[in-house]
CSV table of C-alpha atoms and ligand atoms in Angstrom, one decimal:
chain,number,residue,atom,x,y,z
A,1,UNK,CA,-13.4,-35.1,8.4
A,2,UNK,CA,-11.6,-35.6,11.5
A,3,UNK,CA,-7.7,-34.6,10.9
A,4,UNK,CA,-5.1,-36.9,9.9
A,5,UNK,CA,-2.3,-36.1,12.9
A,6,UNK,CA,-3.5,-34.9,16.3
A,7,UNK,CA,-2.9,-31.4,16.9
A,8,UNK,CA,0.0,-30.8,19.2
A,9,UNK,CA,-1.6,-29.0,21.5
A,10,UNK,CA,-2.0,-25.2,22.0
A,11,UNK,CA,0.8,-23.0,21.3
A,12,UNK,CA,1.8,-19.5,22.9
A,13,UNK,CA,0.0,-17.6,19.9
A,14,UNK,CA,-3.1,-19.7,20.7
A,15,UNK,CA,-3.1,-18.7,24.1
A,16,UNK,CA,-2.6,-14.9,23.2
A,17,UNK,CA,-6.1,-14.9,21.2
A,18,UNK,CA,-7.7,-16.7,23.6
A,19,UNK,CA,-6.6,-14.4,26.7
A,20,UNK,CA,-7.1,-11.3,24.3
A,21,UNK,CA,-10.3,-12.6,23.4
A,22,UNK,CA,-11.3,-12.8,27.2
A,23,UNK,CA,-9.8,-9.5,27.9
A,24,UNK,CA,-11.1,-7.3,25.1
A,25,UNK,CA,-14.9,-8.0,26.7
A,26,UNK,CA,-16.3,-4.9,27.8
A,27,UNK,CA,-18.9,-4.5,30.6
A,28,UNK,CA,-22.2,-5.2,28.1
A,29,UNK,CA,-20.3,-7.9,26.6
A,30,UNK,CA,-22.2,-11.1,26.0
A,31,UNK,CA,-20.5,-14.3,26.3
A,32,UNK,CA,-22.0,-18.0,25.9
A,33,UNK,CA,-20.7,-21.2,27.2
A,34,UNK,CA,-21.4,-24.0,25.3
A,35,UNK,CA,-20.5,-28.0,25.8
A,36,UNK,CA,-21.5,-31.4,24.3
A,37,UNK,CA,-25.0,-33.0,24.3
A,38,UNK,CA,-25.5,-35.6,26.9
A,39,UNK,CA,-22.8,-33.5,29.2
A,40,UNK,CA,-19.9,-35.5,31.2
A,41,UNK,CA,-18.6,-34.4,34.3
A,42,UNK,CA,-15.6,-32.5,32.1
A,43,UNK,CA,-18.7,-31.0,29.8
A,44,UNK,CA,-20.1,-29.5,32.8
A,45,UNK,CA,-17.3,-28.8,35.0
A,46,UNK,CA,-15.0,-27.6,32.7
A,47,UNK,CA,-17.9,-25.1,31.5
A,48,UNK,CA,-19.1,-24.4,34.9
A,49,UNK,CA,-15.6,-23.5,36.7
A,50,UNK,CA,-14.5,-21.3,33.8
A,51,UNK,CA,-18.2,-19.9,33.8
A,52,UNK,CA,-17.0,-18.8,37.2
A,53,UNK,CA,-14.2,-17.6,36.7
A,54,UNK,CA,-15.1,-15.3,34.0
A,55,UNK,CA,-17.8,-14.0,37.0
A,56,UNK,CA,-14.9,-13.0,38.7
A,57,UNK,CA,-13.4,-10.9,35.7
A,58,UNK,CA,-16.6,-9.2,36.2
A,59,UNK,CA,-18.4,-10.5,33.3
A,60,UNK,CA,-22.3,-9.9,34.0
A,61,UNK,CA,-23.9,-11.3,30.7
A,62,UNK,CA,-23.1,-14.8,30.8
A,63,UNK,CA,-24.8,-18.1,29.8
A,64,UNK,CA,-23.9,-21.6,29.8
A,65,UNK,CA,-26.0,-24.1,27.8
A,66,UNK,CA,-25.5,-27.8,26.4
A,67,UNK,CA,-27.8,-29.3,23.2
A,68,UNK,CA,-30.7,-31.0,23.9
A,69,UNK,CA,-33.3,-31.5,26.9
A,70,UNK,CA,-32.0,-28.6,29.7
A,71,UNK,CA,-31.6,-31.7,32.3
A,72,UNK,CA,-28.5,-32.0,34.8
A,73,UNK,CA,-27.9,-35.4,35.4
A,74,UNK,CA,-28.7,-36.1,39.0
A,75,UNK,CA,-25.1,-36.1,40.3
A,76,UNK,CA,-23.6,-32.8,39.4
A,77,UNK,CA,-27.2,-31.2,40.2
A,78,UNK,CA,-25.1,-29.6,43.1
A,79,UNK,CA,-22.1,-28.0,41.1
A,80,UNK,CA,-21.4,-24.7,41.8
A,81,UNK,CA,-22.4,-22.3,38.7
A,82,UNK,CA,-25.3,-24.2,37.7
A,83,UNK,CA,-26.8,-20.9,37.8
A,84,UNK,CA,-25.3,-20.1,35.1
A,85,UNK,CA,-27.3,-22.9,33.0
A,86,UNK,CA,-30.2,-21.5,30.7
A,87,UNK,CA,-32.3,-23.9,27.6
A,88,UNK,CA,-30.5,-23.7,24.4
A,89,UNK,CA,-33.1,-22.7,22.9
A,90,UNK,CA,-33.2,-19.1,25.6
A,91,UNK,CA,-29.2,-19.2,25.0
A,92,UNK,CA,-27.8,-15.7,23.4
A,93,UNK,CA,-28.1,-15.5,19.5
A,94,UNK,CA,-25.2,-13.2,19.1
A,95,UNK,CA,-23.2,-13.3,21.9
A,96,UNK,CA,-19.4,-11.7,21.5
A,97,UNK,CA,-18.0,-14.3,22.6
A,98,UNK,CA,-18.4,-18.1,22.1
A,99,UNK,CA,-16.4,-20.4,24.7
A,100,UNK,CA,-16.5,-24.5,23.5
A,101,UNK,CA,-16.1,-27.3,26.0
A,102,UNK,CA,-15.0,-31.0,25.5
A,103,UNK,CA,-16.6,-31.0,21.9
A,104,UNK,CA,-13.9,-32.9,19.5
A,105,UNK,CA,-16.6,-31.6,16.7
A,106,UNK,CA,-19.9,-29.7,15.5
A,107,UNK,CA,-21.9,-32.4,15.5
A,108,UNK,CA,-21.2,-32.9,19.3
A,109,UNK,CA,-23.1,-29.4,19.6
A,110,UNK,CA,-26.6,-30.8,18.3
A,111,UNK,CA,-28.9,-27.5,17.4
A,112,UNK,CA,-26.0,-25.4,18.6
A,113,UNK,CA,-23.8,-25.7,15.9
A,114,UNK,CA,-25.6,-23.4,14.3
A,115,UNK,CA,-24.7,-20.9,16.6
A,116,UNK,CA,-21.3,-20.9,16.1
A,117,UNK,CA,-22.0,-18.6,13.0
A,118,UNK,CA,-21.7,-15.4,15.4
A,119,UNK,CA,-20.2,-12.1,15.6
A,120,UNK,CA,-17.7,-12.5,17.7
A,121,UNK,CA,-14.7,-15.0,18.1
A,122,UNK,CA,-15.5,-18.7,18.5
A,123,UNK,CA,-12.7,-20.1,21.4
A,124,UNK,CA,-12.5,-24.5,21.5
A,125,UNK,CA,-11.0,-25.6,25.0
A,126,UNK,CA,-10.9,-29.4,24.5
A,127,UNK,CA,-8.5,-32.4,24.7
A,128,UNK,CA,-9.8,-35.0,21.9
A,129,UNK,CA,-7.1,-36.2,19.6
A,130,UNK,CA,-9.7,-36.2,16.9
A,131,UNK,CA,-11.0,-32.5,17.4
A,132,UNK,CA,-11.9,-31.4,14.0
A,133,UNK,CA,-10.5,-27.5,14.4
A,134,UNK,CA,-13.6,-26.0,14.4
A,135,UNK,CA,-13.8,-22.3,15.4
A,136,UNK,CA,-11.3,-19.6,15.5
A,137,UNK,CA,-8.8,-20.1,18.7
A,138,UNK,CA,-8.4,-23.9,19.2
A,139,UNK,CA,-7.1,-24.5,22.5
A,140,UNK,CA,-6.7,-28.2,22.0
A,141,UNK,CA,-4.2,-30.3,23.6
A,142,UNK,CA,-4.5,-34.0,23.2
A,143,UNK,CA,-2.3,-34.8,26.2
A,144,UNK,CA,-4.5,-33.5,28.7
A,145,UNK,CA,-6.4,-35.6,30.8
A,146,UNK,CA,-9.7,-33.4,30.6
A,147,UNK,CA,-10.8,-30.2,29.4
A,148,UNK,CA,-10.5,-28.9,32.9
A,149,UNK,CA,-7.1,-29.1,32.7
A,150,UNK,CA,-7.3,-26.7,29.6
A,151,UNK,CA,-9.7,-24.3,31.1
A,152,UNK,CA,-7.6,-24.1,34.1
A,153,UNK,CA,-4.5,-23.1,32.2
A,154,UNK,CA,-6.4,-20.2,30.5
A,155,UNK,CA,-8.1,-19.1,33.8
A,156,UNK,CA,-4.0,-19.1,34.8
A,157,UNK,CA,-2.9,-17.4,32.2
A,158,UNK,CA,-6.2,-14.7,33.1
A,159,UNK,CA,-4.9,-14.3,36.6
A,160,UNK,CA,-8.5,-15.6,38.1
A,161,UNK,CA,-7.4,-17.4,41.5
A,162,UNK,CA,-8.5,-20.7,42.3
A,163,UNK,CA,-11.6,-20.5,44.7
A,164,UNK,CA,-13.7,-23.2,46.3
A,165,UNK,CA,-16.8,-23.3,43.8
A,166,UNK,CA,-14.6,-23.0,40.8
A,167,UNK,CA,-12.0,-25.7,42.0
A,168,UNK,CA,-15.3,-28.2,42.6
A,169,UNK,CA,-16.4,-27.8,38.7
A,170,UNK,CA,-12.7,-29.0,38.2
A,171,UNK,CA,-12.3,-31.2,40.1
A,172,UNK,CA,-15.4,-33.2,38.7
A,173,UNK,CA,-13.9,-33.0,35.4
A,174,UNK,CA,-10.6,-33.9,36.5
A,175,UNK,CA,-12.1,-37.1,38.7
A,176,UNK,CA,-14.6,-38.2,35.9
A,177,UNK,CA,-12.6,-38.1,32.9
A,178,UNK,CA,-9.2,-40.1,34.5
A,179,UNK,CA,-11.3,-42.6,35.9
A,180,UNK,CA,-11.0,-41.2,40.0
A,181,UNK,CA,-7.0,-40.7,39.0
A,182,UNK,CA,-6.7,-45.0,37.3
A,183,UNK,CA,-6.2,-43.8,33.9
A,184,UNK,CA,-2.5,-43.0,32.1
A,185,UNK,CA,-3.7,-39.5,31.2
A,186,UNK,CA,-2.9,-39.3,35.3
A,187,UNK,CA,0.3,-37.6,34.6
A,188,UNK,CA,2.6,-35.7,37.6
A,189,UNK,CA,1.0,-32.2,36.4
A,190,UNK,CA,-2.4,-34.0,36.9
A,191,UNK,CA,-1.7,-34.6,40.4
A,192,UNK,CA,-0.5,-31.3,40.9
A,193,UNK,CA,-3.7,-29.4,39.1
A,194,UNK,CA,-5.8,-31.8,41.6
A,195,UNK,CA,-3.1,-30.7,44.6
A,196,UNK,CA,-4.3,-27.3,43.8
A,197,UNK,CA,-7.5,-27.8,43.3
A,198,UNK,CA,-8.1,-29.5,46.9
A,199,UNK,CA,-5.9,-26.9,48.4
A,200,UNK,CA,-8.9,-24.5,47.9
A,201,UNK,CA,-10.6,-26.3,50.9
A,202,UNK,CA,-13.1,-28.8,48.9
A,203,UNK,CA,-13.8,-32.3,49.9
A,204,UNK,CA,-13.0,-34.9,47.8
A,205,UNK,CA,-14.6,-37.7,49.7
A,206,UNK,CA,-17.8,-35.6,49.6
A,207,UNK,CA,-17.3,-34.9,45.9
A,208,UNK,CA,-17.0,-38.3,44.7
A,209,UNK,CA,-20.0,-39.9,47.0
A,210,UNK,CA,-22.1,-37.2,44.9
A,211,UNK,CA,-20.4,-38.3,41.7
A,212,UNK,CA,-19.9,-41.9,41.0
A,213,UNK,CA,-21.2,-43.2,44.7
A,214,UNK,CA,-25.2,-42.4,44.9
A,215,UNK,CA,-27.5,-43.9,42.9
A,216,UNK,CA,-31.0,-45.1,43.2
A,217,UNK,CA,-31.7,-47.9,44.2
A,218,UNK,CA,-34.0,-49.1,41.2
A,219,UNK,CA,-30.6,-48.6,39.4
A,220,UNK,CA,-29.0,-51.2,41.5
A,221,UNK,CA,-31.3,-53.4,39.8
A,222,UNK,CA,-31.6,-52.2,36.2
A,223,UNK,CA,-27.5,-53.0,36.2
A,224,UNK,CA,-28.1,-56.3,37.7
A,225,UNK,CA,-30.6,-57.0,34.8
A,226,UNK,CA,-28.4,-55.4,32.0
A,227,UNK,CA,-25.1,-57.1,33.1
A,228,UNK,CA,-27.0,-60.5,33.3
A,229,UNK,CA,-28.0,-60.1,29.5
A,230,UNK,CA,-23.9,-59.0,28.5
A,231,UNK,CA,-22.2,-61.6,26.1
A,232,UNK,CA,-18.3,-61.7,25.9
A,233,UNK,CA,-17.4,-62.8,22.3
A,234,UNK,CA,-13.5,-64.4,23.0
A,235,UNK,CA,-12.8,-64.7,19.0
A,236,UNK,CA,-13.7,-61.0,18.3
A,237,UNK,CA,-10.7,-58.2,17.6
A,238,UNK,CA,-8.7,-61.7,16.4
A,239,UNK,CA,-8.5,-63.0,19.8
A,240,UNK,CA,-8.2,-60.0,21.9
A,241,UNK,CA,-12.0,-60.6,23.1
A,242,UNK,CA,-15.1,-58.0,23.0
A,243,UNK,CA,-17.9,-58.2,26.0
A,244,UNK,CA,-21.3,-56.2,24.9
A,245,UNK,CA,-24.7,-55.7,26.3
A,246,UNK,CA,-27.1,-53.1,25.7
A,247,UNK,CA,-29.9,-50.9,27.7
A,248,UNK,CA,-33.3,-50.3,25.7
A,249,UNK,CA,-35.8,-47.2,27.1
A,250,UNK,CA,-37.7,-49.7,29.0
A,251,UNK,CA,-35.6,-51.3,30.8
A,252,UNK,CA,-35.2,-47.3,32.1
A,253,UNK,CA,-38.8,-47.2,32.1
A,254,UNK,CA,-39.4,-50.5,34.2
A,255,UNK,CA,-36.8,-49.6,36.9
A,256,UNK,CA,-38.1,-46.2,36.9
A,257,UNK,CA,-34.9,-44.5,36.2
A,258,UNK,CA,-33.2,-41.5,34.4
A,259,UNK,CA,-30.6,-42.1,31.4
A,260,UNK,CA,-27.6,-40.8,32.9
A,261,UNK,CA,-27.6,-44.1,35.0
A,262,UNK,CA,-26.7,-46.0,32.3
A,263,UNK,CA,-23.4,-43.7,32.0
A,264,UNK,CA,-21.9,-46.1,35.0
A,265,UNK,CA,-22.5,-49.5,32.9
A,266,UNK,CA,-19.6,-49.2,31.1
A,267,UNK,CA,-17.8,-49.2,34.0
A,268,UNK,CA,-18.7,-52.6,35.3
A,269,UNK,CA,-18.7,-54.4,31.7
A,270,UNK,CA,-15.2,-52.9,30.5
A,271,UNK,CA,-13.5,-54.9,33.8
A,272,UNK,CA,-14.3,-57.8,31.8
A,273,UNK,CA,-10.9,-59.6,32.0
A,274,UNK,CA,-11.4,-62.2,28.9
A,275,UNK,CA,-12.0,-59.2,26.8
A,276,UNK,CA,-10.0,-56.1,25.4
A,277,UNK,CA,-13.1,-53.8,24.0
A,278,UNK,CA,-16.2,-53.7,26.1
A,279,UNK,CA,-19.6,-52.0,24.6
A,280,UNK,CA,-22.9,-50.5,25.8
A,281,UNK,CA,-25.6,-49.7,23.9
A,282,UNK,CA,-28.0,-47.3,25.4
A,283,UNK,CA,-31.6,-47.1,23.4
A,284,UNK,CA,-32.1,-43.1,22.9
A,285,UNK,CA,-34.7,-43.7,20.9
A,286,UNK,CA,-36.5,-46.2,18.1
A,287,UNK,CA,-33.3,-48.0,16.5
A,288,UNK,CA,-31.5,-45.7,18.2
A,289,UNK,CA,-28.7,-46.4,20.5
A,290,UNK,CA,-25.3,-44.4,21.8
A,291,UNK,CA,-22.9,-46.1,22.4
A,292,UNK,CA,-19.8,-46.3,24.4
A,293,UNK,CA,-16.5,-48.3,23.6
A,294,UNK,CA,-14.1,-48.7,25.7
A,295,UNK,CA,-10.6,-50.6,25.2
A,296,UNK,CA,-7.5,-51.8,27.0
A,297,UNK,CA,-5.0,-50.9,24.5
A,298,UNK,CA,-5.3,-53.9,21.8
A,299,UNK,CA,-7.2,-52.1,19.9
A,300,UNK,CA,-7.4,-48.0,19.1
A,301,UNK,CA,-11.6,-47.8,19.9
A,302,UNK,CA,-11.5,-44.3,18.7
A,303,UNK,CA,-11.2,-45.5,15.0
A,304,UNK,CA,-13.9,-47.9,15.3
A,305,UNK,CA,-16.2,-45.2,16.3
A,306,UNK,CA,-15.0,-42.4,14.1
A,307,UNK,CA,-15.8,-45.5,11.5
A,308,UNK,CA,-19.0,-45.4,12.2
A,309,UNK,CA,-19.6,-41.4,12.8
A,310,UNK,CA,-18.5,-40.8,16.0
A,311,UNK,CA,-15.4,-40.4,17.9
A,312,UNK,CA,-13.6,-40.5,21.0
A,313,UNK,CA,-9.6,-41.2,22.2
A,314,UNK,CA,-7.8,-44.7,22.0
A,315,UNK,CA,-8.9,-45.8,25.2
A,316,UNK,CA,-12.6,-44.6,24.9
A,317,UNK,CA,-14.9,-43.8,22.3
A,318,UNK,CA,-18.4,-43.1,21.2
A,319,UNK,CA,-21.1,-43.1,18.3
A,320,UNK,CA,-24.7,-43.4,17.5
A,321,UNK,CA,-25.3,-46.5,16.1
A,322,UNK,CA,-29.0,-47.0,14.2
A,323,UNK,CA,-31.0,-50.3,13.9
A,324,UNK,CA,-31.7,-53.1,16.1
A,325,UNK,CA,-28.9,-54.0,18.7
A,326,UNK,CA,-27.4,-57.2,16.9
A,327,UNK,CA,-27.0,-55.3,14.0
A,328,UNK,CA,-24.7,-52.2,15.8
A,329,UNK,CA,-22.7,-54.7,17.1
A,330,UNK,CA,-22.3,-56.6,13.9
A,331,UNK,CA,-20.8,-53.1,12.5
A,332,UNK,CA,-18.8,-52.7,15.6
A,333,UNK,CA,-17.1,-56.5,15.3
A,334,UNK,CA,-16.2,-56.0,11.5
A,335,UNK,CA,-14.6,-52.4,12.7
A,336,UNK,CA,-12.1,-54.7,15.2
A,337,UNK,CA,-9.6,-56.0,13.3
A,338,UNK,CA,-8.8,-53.2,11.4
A,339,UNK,CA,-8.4,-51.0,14.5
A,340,UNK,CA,-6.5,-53.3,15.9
A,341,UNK,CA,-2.8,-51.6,17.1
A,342,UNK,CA,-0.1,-52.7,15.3
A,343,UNK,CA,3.2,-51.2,17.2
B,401,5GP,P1,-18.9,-42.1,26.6
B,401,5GP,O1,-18.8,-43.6,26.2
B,401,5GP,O2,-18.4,-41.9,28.0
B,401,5GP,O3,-20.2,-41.5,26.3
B,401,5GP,O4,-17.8,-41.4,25.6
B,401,5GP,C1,-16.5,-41.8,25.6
B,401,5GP,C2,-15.7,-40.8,24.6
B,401,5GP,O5,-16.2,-40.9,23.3
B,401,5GP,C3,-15.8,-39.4,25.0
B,401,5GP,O6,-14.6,-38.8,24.9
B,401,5GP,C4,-16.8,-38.8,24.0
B,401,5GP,O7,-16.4,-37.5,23.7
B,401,5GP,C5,-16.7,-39.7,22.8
B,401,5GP,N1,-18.0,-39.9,22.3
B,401,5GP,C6,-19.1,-40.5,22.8
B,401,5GP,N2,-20.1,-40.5,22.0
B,401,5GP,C7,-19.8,-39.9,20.9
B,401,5GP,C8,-20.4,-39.5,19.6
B,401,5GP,O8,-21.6,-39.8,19.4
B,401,5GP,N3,-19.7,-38.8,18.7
B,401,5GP,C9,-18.4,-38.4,19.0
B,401,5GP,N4,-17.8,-37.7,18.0
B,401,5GP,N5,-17.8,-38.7,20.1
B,401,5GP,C10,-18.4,-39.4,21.0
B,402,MN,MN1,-13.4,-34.7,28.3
């Protein structure tokens, strides 16, 4: 059950165990980094940068993995530390240490939930309001912006500098999850963690063409045909307006392209200006769709999708939704009203 009040974010004795827990590794120490299936650019970067960092701690035995098919998406196949990527199903089975990225729960972790049943200390860097409080140091802070901005902190507080490669997993994360700097989790100390981060020589022009501005061209067209299939709904959330469409496997399979296309759609559909909730279904299998919610304030999109299993913040949310398309979406409208914000 996701808890009633978010957590406030971590406190000093928080940071003690998780700095403890870092330092009390010795030299055959195993440690395994672990993020959400379907990894973001926070997932990754956040897991990748700290990766590094520990590298410079002199930590030799280290993985990174993520649930699921062992596939990068295509742009953060250059990040810095992907060698530090192996299959989950290769990843350590009792590592002594167990690092958590951007997961607000267990179920985010797919097959590797299981392994959080190990030896040694279970540490959760991550910024959902509705984490759950798995593991054993929650390093949780609901105001941040991104993971990154967590994992940074504790790479701080471990006296790691700042270098190039590890600043570029941040900066990703940073970037992807406030929207290129557009969102209000853009806060002064936001600006100054990305001041730092560009101070380490990286180039954010180049960064961001990798990231959000390169795609195939056969994606060019799959959006053209998905957007020209979206439906805005003006009566839905009582008035405030939803606009939907949805991307089935062969519409991927036709334009010849990879899922983590479809992660862009979102964008283009939520700028919908008669609507307040905007949502894309991408088909991950038969009756099988995640989907992605995304709101302008009216209403909280994080309890819709906690509703209906998932979860998410206010602004943008996500769950797996089962059946044909019509009928996610009918779940998804009779969610609205009640999710509506009131003050
Ligand atoms: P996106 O739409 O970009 O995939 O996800 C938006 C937000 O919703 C992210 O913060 C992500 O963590 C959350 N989210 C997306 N899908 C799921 C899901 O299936 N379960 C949960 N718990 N959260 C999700
Ligand atoms: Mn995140």
């Amino acid at each position: 059950m996701p808890r009633q009040s978010p957590p406030a974010g971590p406190g000093e004795p928080d940071w003690a165990a998780a700095v403890a827990a870092v330092r009390g590794l010795g030299p055959e120490s195993r440690v395994l980094l672990i993020c959400h299936v379907n990894p973001d650019g926070d997932a990754l970067g956040s897991m990748l940068g700290f990766g590094l960092g520990l590298r410079r701690l002199g930590v030799r035995q280290l993985q990174a993995t993520f649930p699921g098919p062992p596939e990068v998406p295509e742009p953060f196949r250059w990040l810095p530390g992907l060698e530090l990527l192996v299959p989950a199903t290769g990843a350590y089975r009792d590592p002594d240490l167990v690092v958590c990225f951007d997961a607000a729960s267990e179920s985010r972790l797919g097959e590797l939930a299981g392994r959080l049943a190990v030896p040694g200390p279970v540490l959760v860097l991550d910024h959902h309001a509705s984490n759950t409080g798995f593991g054993d140091v929650q390093l949780v802070d609901p105001a941040a912006a991104a993971t990154s901005v967590v994992a940074e902190e504790l790479l701080a507080r471990l006296d790691v500098p700042l270098d190039a490669e590890i600043a570029a997993c941040l900066y990703v994360a940073l970037t992807t999850d406030t929207g290129s700097f557009r969102f209000d989790a853009t806060t002064p100390a936001v600006h100054q963690l990305a001041a730092r981060l560009l101070a380490t020589g990286i180039r954010p022009g180049d960064i961001s063409r990798e990231v959000f501005d390169t795609r195939p061209f056969g994606a060019v067209r799959l959006f053209g045909e998905v957007l020209g299939r979206a439906r805005l709904e003006p009566p839905a959330a009582a008035g405030n307006g939803l606009v939907w469409t949805y991307a089935t496997q062969d519409d991927l399979a036709r334009h010849g392209q990879r899922p983590y296309v479809l992660e862009a759609l979102i964008d283009s559909v939520r700028c919908t200006a008669e609507a307040d909730v905007a949502c894309v279904l991408k088909q991950v299998g038969p009756g099988e769709w995640a989907v992605s919610l995304r709101s302008k304030g009216a209403v909280d999109v994080s309890r819709v999708a906690t509703a209906l299993g998932g979860g998410g913040h206010r602004f943008a949310a996500g769950f797996t939704g089962r059946g044909d398309a019509d009928a996610v979406v009918d779940r998804i409208r009779a969610e609205l009203d009640s999710a509506l914000v009131t003050s």
